[in-house]
């Protein structure tokens, strides 16, 4: 894979020379002048870079990226670069897509974004590029494109949203829907909450998938320190009634522009940075900060794009040596990304966890090496970031479970699970879709002690592996003490005993397809166990009786994804 990526990058370099040096193709510089990229042919000697933005008013995390993009472009031009500035389509807001057919497009959009960037950089070759994103699939889509294209590159996020005036966030609203459904909150109070919980632009305020990935981008070394925790906005008044763009975020944008020019000059490429050690670093940070379970899915997809073999079982080995030092919403609802940044951000977590975990601080990054940043990082404050002597848990905030129900693995965010629920045995209540599960939960079909099973929601079965925030939030809001397992996935905002990515999925003939109502399911997060208490002979007999899976989608882009999607144990990437 690495040789393939290097070959792609070499083709782009040839293209760069063709459009700037081959006099037989002067149409290209003519078109660049017409677009305002150059003024004269002499400008072709300057570095030529591309800024790839994902600005959109459909997503609050992206609604201000025009300001971030303009800041970057102005800084690059001031540094003497020719700049192509392009905007991507295909960005999906999971919160808006949640709970309806549109959520099926969310995970596939990651592949679409990577493909778009490859297309843009192949058709219009340049020396390097800077990606500006912020939300769930855009961030990993851009990181995967960096690995695939392998030109000098820097990633820049738009920053996290502030929490609401009273500490609310997106998940507060979803869980309030569950409270409203069981009569614990009035319609008027729910309406008022929805209008005050999200004060402005930025990726939603907790350690949900978007912010988890923005943090991991800096740990991997593809983004600058602060990328994951500097907020998009700050409060403009003491009463918290107005917000404005955070000047620290704009300063980071200008620094990212300088960094891009530096990596272009050094010819430092993503595949010089993304390797097994860097991916291990990212997972150490993930465990320590209690990141979203979706980070496992995206890390595996990035490893695939970079040609790095990374076995799911290694994640448990990393977890055993990495304490969970930080819990941010949803695991700790009163703490948000702004609070983590205030006490030193990711650098402060890494400085502390490095005392016991094998974090490699001398790997190359776009800004140098992590040891330089860690040398000036503040010590753990003991509250938002705990010390290794008094962690939230001795092991990491994520775990991969195995057993006859998940031979290829399943993922759980243990940081969001109450200690009393970490070992759990109960009868199955089976649903063949998220919609059926959500309706069943709201009707009270899932009781304390049950294990809700939601299947045919995997990469192929969904298709698209839509998130399960609506049913999980409904369980929390209703106060039901039940587990939920699925071959689909969860929002980074999910908390509770929720196990996703069960592999193989039901659509591929996985054991989850054989579960029946009333079957006993055993879960032990300490032993990394997920087991169906049914004999192998009976499971085989049930699976044999199942009709062949027929995809729900017959045409369009989603059908193409379903036909080529790999297992969740491979990141759900397309073949």
Short mmCIF file of C-alpha atoms in Angstrom, two decimals, residues 212 215-222 273-289 299 302 310 314-315 318-319 321-322 346 349-350 353-354 357-365 368-371 374:
data_model
loop_
_atom_site.label_atom_id
_atom_site.label_comp_id
_atom_site.label_asym_id
_atom_site.label_seq_id
_atom_site.Cartn_x
_atom_site.Cartn_y
_atom_site.Cartn_z
CA UNK A 212 -12.20 12.87 19.72
CA UNK A 215 -7.73 15.52 19.35
CA UNK A 216 -6.31 12.37 17.76
CA UNK A 217 -5.26 14.32 14.66
CA UNK A 218 -2.88 16.35 16.81
CA UNK A 219 -1.65 13.25 18.64
CA UNK A 220 -0.95 11.51 15.33
CA UNK A 221 1.15 14.51 14.31
CA UNK A 222 -1.00 15.66 11.37
CA UNK A 273 4.26 10.33 10.11
CA UNK A 274 1.50 7.66 10.04
CA UNK A 275 2.96 4.34 11.13
CA UNK A 276 2.28 1.69 13.75
CA UNK A 277 3.94 3.70 16.52
CA UNK A 278 1.94 6.85 15.69
CA UNK A 279 -1.32 4.87 15.62
CA UNK A 280 -0.37 3.36 18.99
CA UNK A 281 0.22 6.87 20.32
CA UNK A 282 -3.23 7.89 19.12
CA UNK A 283 -4.87 4.96 20.88
CA UNK A 284 -2.95 5.64 24.10
CA UNK A 285 -4.33 9.18 24.02
CA UNK A 286 -7.78 7.84 23.16
CA UNK A 287 -7.79 5.56 26.20
CA UNK A 288 -6.48 8.26 28.50
CA UNK A 289 -9.04 10.87 27.38
CA UNK A 299 -8.25 4.50 13.31
CA UNK A 302 -6.67 5.17 8.58
CA UNK A 310 -3.22 -3.04 13.09
CA UNK A 314 -3.72 -4.81 20.23
CA UNK A 315 -6.24 -2.25 21.45
CA UNK A 318 -2.86 -0.77 24.97
CA UNK A 319 -5.84 -0.33 27.29
CA UNK A 321 -1.26 -0.19 30.23
CA UNK A 322 -3.14 3.09 29.84
CA UNK A 346 -4.21 17.00 25.13
CA UNK A 349 -2.98 14.45 29.34
CA UNK A 350 -0.02 13.08 27.38
CA UNK A 353 -0.03 9.35 30.90
CA UNK A 354 3.52 9.07 29.55
CA UNK A 357 2.16 4.22 29.10
CA UNK A 358 4.63 3.69 26.23
CA UNK A 359 3.88 6.98 24.46
CA UNK A 360 6.57 7.62 21.84
CA UNK A 361 7.30 11.35 22.03
CA UNK A 362 10.12 11.47 19.47
CA UNK A 363 8.13 10.57 16.37
CA UNK A 364 7.97 13.19 13.60
CA UNK A 365 4.96 15.51 13.52
CA UNK A 368 8.39 18.83 15.26
CA UNK A 369 8.18 16.20 17.98
CA UNK A 370 5.78 15.75 20.89
CA UNK A 371 8.61 15.87 23.45
CA UNK A 374 5.25 18.02 26.51
#
